Short mmCIF file of C-alpha atoms in Angstrom, two decimals:
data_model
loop_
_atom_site.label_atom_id
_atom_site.label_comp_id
_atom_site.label_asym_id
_atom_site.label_seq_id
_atom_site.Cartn_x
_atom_site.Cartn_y
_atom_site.Cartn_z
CA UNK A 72 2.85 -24.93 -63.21
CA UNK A 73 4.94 -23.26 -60.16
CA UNK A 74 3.00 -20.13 -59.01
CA UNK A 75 5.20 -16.59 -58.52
CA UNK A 76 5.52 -16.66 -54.55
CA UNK A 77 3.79 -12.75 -53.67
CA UNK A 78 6.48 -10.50 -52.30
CA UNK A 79 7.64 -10.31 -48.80
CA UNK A 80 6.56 -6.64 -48.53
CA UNK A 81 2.68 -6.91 -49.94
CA UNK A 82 0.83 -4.84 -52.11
CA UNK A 83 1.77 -1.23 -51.58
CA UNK A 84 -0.59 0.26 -49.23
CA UNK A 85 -1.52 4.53 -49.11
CA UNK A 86 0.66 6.13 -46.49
CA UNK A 87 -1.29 6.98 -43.09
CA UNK A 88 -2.90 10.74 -43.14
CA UNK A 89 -0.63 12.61 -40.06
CA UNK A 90 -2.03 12.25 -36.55
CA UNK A 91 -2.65 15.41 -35.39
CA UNK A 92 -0.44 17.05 -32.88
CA UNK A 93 -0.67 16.48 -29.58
CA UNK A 94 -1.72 19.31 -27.46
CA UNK A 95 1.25 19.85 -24.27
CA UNK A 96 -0.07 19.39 -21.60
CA UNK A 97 1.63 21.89 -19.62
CA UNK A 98 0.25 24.10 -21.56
CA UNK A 99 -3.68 23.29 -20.99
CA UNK A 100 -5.56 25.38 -18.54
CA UNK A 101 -5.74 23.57 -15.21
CA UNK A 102 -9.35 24.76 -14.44
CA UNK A 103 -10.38 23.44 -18.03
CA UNK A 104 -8.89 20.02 -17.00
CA UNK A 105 -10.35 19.37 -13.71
CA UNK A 106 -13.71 20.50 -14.41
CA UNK A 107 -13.57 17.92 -16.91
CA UNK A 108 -12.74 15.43 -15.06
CA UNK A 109 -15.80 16.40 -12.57
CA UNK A 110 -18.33 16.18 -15.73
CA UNK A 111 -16.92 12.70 -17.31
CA UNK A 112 -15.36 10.99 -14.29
CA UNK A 113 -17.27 9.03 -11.74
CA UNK A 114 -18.67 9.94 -7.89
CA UNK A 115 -16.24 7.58 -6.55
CA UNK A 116 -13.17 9.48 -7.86
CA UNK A 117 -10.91 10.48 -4.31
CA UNK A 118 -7.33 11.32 -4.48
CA UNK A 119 -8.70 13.80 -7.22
CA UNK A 120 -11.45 15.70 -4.50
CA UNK A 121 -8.52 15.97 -2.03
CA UNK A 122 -5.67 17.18 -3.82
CA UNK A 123 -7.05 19.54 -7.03
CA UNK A 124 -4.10 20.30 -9.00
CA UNK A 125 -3.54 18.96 -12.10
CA UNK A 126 0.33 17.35 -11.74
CA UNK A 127 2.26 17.56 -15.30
CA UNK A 128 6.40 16.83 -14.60
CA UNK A 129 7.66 14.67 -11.81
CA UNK A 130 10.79 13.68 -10.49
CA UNK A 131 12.06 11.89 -7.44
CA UNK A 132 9.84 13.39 -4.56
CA UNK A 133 8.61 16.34 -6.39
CA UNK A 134 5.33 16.69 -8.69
CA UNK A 135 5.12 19.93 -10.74
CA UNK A 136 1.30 21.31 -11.61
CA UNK A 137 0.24 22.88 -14.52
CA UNK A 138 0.12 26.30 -12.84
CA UNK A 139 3.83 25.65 -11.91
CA UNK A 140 3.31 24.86 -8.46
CA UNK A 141 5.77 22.56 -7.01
CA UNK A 142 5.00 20.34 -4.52
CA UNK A 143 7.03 17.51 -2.20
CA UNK A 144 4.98 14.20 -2.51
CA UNK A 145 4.10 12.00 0.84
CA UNK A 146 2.05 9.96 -0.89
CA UNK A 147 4.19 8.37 -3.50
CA UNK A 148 1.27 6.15 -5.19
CA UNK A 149 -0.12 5.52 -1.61
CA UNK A 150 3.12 3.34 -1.66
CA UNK A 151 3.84 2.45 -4.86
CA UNK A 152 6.91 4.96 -5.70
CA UNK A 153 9.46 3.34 -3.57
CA UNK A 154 11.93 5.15 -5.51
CA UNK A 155 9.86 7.79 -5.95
CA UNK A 156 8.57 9.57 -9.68
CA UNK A 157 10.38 8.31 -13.03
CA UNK A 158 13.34 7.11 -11.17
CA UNK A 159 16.63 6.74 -13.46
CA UNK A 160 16.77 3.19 -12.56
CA UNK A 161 13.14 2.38 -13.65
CA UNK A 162 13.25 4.85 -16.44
CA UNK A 163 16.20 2.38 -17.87
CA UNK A 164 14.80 -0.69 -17.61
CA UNK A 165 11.75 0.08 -19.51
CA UNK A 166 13.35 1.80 -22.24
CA UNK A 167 15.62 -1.09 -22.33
CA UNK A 168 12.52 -3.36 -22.51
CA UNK A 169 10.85 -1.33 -25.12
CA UNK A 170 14.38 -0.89 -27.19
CA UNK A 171 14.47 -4.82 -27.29
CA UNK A 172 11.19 -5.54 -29.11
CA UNK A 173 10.24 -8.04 -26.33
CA UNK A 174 6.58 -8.44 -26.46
CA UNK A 175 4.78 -6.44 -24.17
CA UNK A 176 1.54 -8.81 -23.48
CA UNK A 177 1.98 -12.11 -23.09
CA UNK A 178 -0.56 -13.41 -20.42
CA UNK A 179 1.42 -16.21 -18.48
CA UNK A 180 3.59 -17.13 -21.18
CA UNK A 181 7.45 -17.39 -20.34
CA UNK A 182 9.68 -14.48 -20.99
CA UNK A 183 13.09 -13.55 -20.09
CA UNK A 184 11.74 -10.58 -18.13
CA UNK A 185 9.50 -12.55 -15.99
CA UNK A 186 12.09 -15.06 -15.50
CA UNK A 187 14.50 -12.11 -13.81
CA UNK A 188 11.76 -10.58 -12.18
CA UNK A 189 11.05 -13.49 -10.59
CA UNK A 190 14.28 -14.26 -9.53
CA UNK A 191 14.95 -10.51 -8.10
CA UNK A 192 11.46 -11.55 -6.18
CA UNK A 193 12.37 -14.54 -4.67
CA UNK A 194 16.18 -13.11 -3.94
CA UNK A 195 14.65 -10.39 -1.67
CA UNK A 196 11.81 -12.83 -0.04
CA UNK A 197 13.23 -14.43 3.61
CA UNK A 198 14.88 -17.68 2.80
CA UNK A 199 13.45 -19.72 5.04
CA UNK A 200 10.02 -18.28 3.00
CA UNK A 201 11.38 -18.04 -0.66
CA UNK A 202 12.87 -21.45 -0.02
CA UNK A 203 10.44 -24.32 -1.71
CA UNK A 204 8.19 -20.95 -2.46
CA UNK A 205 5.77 -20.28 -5.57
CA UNK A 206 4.76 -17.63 -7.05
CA UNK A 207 1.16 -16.55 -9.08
CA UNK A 208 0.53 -13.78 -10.92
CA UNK A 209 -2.97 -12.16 -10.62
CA UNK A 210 -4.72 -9.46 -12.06
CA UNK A 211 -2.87 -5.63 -11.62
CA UNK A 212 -4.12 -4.45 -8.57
CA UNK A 213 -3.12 -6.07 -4.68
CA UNK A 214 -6.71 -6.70 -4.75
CA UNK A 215 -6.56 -9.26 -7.25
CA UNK A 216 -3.85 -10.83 -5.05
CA UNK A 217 -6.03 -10.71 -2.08
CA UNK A 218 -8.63 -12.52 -3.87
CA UNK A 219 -6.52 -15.28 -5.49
CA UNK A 220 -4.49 -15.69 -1.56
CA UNK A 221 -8.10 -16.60 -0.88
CA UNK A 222 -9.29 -18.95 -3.55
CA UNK A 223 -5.43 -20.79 -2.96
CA UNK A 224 -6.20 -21.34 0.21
CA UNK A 225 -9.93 -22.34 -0.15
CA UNK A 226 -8.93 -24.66 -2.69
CA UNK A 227 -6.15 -26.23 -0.57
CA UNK A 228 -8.15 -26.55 3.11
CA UNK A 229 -11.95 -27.07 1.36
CA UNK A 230 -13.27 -24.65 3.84
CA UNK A 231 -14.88 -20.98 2.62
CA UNK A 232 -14.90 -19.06 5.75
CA UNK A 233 -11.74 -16.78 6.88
CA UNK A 234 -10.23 -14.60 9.51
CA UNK A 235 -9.34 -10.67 9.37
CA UNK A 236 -9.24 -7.93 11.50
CA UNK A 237 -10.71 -4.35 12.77
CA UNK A 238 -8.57 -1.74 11.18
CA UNK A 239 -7.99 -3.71 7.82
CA UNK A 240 -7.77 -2.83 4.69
CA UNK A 241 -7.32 -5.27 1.92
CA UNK A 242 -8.94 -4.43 -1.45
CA UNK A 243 -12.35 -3.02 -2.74
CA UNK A 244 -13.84 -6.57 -4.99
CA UNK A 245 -16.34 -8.60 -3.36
CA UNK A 246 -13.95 -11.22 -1.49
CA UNK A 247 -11.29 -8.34 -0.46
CA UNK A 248 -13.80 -6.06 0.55
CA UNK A 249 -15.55 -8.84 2.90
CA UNK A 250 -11.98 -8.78 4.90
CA UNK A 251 -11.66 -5.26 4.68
CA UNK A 252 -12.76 -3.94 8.15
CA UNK A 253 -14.44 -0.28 6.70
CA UNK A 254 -18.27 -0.11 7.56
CA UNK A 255 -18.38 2.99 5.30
CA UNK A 256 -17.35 1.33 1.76
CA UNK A 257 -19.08 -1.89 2.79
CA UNK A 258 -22.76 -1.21 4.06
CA UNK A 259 -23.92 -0.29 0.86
CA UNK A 260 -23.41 -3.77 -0.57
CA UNK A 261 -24.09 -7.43 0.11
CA UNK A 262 -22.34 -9.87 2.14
CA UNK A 263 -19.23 -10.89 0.78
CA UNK A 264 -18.87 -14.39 2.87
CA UNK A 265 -18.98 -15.60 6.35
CA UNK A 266 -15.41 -13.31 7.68
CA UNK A 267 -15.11 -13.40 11.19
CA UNK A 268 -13.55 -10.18 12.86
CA UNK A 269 -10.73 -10.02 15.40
CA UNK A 270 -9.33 -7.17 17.47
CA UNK A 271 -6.33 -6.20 16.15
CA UNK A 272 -3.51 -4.29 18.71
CA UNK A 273 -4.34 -0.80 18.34
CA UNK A 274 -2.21 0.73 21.34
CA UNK A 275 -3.90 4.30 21.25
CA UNK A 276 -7.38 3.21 20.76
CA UNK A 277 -7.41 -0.56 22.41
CA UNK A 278 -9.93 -2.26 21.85
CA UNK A 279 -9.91 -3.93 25.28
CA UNK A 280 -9.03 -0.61 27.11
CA UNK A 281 -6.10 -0.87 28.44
CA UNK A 282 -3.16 0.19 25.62
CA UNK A 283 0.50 -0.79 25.23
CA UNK A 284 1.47 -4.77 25.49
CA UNK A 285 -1.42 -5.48 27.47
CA UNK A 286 -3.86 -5.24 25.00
CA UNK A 287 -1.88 -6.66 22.45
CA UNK A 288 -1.80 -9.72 24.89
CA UNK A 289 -5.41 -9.68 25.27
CA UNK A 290 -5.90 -9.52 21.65
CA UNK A 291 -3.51 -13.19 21.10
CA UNK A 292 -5.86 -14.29 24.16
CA UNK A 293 -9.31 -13.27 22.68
CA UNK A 294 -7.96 -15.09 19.56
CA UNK A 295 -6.68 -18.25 20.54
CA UNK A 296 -9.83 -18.89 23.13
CA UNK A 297 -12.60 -17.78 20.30
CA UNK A 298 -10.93 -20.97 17.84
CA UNK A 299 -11.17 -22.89 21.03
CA UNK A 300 -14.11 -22.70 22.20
CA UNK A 301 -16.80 -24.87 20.60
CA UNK A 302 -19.93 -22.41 21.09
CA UNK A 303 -17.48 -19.38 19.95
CA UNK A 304 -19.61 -19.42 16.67
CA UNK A 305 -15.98 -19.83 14.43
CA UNK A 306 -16.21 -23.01 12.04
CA UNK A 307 -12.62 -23.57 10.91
CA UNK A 308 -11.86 -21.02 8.05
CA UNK A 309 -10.22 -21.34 5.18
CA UNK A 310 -7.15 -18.98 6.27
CA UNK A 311 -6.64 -15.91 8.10
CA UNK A 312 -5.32 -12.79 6.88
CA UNK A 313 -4.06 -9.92 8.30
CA UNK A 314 -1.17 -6.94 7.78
CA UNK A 315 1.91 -6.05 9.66
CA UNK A 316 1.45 -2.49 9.56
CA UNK A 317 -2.34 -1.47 9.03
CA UNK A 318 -2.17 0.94 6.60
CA UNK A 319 -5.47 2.40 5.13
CA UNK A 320 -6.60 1.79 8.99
CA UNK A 321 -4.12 4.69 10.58
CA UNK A 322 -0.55 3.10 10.22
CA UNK A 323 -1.36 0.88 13.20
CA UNK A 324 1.95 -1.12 14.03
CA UNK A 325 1.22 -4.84 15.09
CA UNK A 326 3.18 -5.44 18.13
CA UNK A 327 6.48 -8.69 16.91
CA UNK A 328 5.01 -10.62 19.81
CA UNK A 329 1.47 -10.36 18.84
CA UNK A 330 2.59 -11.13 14.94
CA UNK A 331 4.79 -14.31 16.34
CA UNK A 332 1.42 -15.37 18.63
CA UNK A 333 -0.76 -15.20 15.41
CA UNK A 334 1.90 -17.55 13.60
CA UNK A 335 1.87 -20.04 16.58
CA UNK A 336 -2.01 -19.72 16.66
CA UNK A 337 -2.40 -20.55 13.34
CA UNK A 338 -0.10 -23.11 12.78
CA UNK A 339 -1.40 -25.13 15.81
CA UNK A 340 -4.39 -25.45 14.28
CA UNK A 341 -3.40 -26.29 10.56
CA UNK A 342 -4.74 -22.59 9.72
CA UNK A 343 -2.73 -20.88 6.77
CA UNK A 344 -1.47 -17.33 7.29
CA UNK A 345 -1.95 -14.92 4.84
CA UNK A 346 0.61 -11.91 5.21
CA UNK A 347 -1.12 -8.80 3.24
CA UNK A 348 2.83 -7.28 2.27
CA UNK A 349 0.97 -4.55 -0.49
CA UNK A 350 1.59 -1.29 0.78
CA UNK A 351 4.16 -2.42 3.58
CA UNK A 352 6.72 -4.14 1.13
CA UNK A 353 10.00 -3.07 -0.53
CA UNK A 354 11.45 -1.28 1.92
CA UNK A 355 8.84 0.78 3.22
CA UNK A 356 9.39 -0.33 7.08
CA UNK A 357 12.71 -0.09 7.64
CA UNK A 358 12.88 -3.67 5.93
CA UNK A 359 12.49 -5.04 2.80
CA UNK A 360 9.08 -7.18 3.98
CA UNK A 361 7.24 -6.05 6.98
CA UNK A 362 7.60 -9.75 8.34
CA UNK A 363 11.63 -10.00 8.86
CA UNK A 364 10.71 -7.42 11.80
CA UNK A 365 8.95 -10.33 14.09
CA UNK A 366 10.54 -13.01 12.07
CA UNK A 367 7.56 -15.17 11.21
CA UNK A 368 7.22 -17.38 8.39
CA UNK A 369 3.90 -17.05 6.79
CA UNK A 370 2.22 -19.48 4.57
CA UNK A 371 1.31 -16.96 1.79
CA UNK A 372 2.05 -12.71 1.32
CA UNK A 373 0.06 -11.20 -0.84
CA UNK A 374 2.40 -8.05 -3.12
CA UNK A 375 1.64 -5.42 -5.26
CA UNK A 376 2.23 -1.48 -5.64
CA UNK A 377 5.97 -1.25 -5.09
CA UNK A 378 7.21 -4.35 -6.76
CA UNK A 379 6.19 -2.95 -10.41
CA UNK A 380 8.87 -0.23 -10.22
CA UNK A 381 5.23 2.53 -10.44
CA UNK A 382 3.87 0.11 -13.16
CA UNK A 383 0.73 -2.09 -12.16
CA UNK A 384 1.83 -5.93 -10.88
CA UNK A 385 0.68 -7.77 -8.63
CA UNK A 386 1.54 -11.17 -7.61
CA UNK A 387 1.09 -13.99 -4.17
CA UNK A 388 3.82 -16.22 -3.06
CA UNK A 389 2.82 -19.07 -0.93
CA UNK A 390 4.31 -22.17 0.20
CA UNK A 391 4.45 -24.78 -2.12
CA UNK A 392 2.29 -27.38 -0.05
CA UNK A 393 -0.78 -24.98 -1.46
CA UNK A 394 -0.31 -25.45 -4.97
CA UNK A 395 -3.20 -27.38 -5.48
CA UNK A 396 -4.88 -25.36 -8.11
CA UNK A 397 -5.44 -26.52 -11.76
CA UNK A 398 -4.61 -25.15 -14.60
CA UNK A 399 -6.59 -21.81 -15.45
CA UNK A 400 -8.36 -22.59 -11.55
CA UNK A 401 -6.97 -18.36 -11.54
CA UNK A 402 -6.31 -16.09 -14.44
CA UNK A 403 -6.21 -12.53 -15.36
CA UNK A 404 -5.85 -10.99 -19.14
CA UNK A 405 -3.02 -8.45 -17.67
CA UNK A 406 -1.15 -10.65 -15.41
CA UNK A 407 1.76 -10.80 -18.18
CA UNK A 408 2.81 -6.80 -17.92
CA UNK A 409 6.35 -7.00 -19.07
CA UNK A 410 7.30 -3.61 -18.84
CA UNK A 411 6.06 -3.53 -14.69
CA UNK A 412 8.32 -7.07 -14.45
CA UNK A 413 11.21 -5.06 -15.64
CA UNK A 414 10.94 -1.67 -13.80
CA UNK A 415 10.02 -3.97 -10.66
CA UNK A 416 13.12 -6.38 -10.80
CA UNK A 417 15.21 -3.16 -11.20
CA UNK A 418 13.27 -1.53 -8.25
CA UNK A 419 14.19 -4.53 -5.92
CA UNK A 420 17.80 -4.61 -6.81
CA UNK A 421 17.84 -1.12 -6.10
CA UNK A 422 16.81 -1.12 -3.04
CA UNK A 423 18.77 -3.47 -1.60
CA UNK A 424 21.81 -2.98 -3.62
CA UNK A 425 22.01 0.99 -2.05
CA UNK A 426 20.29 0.08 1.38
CA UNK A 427 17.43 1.71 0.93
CA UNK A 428 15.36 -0.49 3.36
CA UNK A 429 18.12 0.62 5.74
CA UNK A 430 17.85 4.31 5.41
CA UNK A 431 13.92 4.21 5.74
CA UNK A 432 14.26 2.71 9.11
CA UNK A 433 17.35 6.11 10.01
CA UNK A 434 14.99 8.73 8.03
CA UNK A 435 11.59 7.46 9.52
CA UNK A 436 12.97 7.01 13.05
CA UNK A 437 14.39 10.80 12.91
CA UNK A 438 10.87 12.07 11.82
CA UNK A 439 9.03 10.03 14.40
CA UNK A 440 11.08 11.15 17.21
CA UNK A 441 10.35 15.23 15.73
CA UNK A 442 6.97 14.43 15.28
CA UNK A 443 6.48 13.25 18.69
CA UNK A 444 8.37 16.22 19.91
CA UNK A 445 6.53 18.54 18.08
CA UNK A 446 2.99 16.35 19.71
CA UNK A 447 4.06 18.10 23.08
CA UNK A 448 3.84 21.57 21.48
CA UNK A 449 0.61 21.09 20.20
CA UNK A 450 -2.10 19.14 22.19
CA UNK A 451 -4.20 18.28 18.78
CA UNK A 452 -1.60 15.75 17.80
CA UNK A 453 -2.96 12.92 20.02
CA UNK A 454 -0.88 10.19 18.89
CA UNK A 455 2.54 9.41 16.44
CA UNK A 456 3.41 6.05 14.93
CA UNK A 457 4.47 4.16 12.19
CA UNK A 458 7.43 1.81 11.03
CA UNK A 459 10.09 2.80 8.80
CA UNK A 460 8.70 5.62 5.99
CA UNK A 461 5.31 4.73 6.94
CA UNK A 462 4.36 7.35 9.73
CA UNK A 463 0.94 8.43 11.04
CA UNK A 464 0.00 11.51 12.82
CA UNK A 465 -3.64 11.01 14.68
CA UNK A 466 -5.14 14.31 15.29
CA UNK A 467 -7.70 14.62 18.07
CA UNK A 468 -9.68 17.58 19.68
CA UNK A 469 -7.55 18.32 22.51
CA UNK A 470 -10.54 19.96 24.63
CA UNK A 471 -12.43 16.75 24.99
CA UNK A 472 -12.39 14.20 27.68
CA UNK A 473 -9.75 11.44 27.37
CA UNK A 474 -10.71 7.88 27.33
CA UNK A 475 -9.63 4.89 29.50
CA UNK A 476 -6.34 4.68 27.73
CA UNK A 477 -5.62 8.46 27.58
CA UNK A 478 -6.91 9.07 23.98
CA UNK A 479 -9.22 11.88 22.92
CA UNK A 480 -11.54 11.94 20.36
CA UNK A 481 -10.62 12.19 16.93
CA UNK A 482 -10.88 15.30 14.56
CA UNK A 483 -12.02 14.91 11.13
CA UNK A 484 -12.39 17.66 10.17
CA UNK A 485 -8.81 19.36 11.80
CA UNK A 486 -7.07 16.63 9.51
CA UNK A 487 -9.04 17.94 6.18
CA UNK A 488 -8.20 21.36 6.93
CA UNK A 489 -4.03 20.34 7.77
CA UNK A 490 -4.45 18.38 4.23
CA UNK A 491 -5.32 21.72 3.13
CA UNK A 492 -3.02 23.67 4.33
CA UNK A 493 0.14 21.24 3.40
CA UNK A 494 -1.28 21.53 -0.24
CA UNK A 495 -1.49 25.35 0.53
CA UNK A 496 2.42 24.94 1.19
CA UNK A 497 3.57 22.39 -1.24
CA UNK A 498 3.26 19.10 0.14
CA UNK A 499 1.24 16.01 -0.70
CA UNK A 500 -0.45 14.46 2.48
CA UNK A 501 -3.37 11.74 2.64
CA UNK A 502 -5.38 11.17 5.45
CA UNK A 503 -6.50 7.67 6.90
CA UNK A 504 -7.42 5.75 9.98
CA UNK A 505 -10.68 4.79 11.39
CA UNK A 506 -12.33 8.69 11.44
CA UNK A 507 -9.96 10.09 8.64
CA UNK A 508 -8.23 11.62 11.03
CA UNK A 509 -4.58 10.24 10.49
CA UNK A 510 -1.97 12.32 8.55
CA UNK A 511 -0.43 9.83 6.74
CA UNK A 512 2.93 10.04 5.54
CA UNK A 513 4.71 7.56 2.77
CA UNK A 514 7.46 9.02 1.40
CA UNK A 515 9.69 7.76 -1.46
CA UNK A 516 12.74 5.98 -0.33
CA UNK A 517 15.25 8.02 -2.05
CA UNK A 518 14.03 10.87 0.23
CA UNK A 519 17.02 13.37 1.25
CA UNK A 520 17.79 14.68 4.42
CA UNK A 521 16.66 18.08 3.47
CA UNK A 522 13.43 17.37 1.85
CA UNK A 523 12.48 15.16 5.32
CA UNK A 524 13.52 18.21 7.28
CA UNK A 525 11.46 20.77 4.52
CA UNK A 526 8.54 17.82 4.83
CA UNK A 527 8.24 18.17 8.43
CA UNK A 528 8.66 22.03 8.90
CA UNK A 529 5.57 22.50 6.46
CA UNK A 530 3.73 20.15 8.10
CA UNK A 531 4.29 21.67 11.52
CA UNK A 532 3.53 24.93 10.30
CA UNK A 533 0.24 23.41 8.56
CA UNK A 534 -1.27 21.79 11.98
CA UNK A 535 -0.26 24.87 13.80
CA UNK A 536 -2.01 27.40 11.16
CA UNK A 537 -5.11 24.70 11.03
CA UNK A 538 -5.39 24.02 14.63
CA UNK A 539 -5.63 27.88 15.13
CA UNK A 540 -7.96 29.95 13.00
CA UNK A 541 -6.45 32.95 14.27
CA UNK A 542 -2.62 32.61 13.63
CA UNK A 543 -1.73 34.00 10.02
CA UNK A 544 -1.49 31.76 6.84
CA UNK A 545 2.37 31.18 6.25
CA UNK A 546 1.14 29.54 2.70
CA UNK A 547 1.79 32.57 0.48
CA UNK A 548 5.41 32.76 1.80
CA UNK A 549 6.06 29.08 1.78
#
């Protein structure tokens, strides 16, 4: 007897009750939100202490609070908005995506979408890097990078140990953290393996003293003798590690020669390179990686934030003489995020289909060059740097006595009261560097010519008003 095949469709099922509307929320009370994010969130919350407003609309460079407040954004993500909030571009590729039914988790399965991500990737690497190239996908965050960069190149040299520098910054889990150079975030915890630390160029506040090429000099020299020397205390590490621009550490520029010396260093002594390309990547220095500036050729780079188009993706692309790992030797449940592969392969052909690598290095150099103007107006604004749309402003306490290289102390707590006073007018500024005492400034790509002149007038006006309790507060007509 031939059993009735059940229908397609299943036994009829009761209709879901209606979800309950969702509350706007523009129309929540601000206070009511953030003092429930101080009950339920944890102590280690930050962007959220420095900047209390509770952001509900965002476009382009501007973030709209719930009280109405608009504001111009230099922090973009810490990076990750190259072209800035809900772009057009990335908007369309992950409604696309979504519109298409592709599946949106698919750990490290193959998919169309990783496929052209992949290719955008490797089409804006350096050839002479993308060329015989591979790539792995990690974990969300450029920490997860970090950490696999590490275990790649442990696997492929057998050694454990590596080499970073003072001033880095490269992730906050237990490998990532051990090369990350802040005493603050690290003392509480326990070693995170044998990392030894180098002096990286710092012009203002040289390590060695002296400031400008001839510390960065000193610093190749200090390097190359330490590996040398067979009582230096260095057994042969596993890779070193180190950024272009220091970011989290004050927007610290490494000198090209210095970079190129490093590349030599390391290659003459069979040590891989490990180019930390997270925040400085996609544009952000005036080229689309951080490396084309000095031209090197690294053995791995380690990306995140800007390549998921604002969506979480991380990834490290190494030469493929490293691939020595096994199968599953590095995984990660969200490595497969198809909607970040398609907002980030839209983001890269963006940006270098309009030039937007290009115009960072026009727009940043014409803020620099105001910025240092505006240094000789007022004395707290010790020293201005930065590559591209990645700027810092140290301030210092001008009454103090200068060091050996000219540079006074820094001042903490001038740069919390600026931060407050930007907010006061409508702009978005983090602070960084060694004492927190960096303005940082990372606009969005796609920044106009009038919001970097509006960005830099309220910023003037905020060091001015903080710097001097007496002048009036501008804020209320800002």
């Amino acid at each position: 007897m031939t059993l009735a095949a059940e229908p397609a469709t299943g036994p009829a099922v009761p209709a879901p009750a209606p979800a309950p509307a969702a509350q706007d929320p523009a129309a929540q009370d601000p206070a009511a939100v953030l003092r429930r994010q101080r009950v339920r969130e944890s102590a280690a919350r930050t962007y959220a202490r420095s900047f209390p407003i509770v952001p509900v609309r965002a476009h382009g460079m501007t973030v709209e609070g719930a009280d109405g407040r608009r504001y111009l954004d230099c922090l973009s993500g810490a990076g990750t908005l190259a072209l800035g909030h809900n772009h057009p571009v990335v908007l369309e590729a992950i409604r696309r995506t979504l519109d298409s039914g592709a599946p949106l988790h698919l750990l490290d399965l193959a998919t169309a979408e990783k496929d052209d991500f992949t290719t955008a990737l490797f089409e804006s690497l350096p050839p002479a890097f993308a060329d015989g190239a591979r790539v792995h996908f990690c974990g969300p965050a450029g920490t997860d990078a970090v950490e696999a960069a590490l275990k790649l190149m442990q696997t492929a040299t057998g050694r454990s140990g590596a080499l970073a520098f003072t001033g880095a910054y490269h992730g906050m889990t237990a490998g990532a953290l051990a090369l990350t150079g802040n005493v603050a975030v690290k003392e509480p915890l326990p070693g995170g393996g044998e990392v030894v630390r180098l002096p990286y160029p710092y012009g203002y506040r040289c390590p060695f003293g002296t400031g400008g090429r001839a510390g960065a000099a000193l610093s190749a020299t200090y390097v190359e003798r330490l590996l040398d020397d067979p009582s230096g205390g260095v057994v042969p590490p596993a890779a070193m590690i180190l950024e272009a621009v220091q970011g989290e550490g004050g927007v610290v520029p490494a000198p090209d020669d210095w970079l190129r010396a490093m590349r030599r260093i390391t290659a003459e002594r069979r040590i891989p390179l490990i180019v930390d390309e997270v925040q400085t990547g996609v544009g952000r220095t005036g080229v689309m990686w951080a490396v084309e500036h000095s031209g090197i050729v690294p053995d791995a780079m380690v990306l995140s934030k800007a390549i998921g188009g604002s969506l979480p993706l991380a990834v490290v692309v190494y030469r493929e003489e490293y691939d020595g790992w096994r199968p599953g030797a590095h995984t990660g449940t969200f490595r497969g995020n198809t909607l970040a592969m398609a907002a980030g392969a839209a983001t890269l052909r963006h940006v270098a289909a309009h030039g937007l690598a290009e115009r960072a290095a026009v727009v940043g150099a014409r803020m620099t060059g105001r910025l240092r103007a505006l240094a000789g107006e007022l004395p707290v604004i010790g020293d201005v740097r930065g590559r591209g749309l990645m700027i810092g402003v140290e301030l210092v306490d001008p009454a103090a006595e200068p060091d050996a290289c000219g540079a006074r102390p820094a001042d903490p707590a001038l740069a919390v009261r600026v931060r407050e006073a930007c907010l006061e007018r409508g702009l978005i500024v983090e602070l960084g560097g060694r004492h927190d005492a960096v303005l940082r400034l990372l606009p969005p790509l796609i920044i106009t010519d009038e919001q970097a002149a509006a960005v830099l007038d309220r910023l003037a006006d905020a060091i001015a008003a903080a710097s001097d309790p007496a002048a009036p507060d501008a804020a209320a007509s800002a």
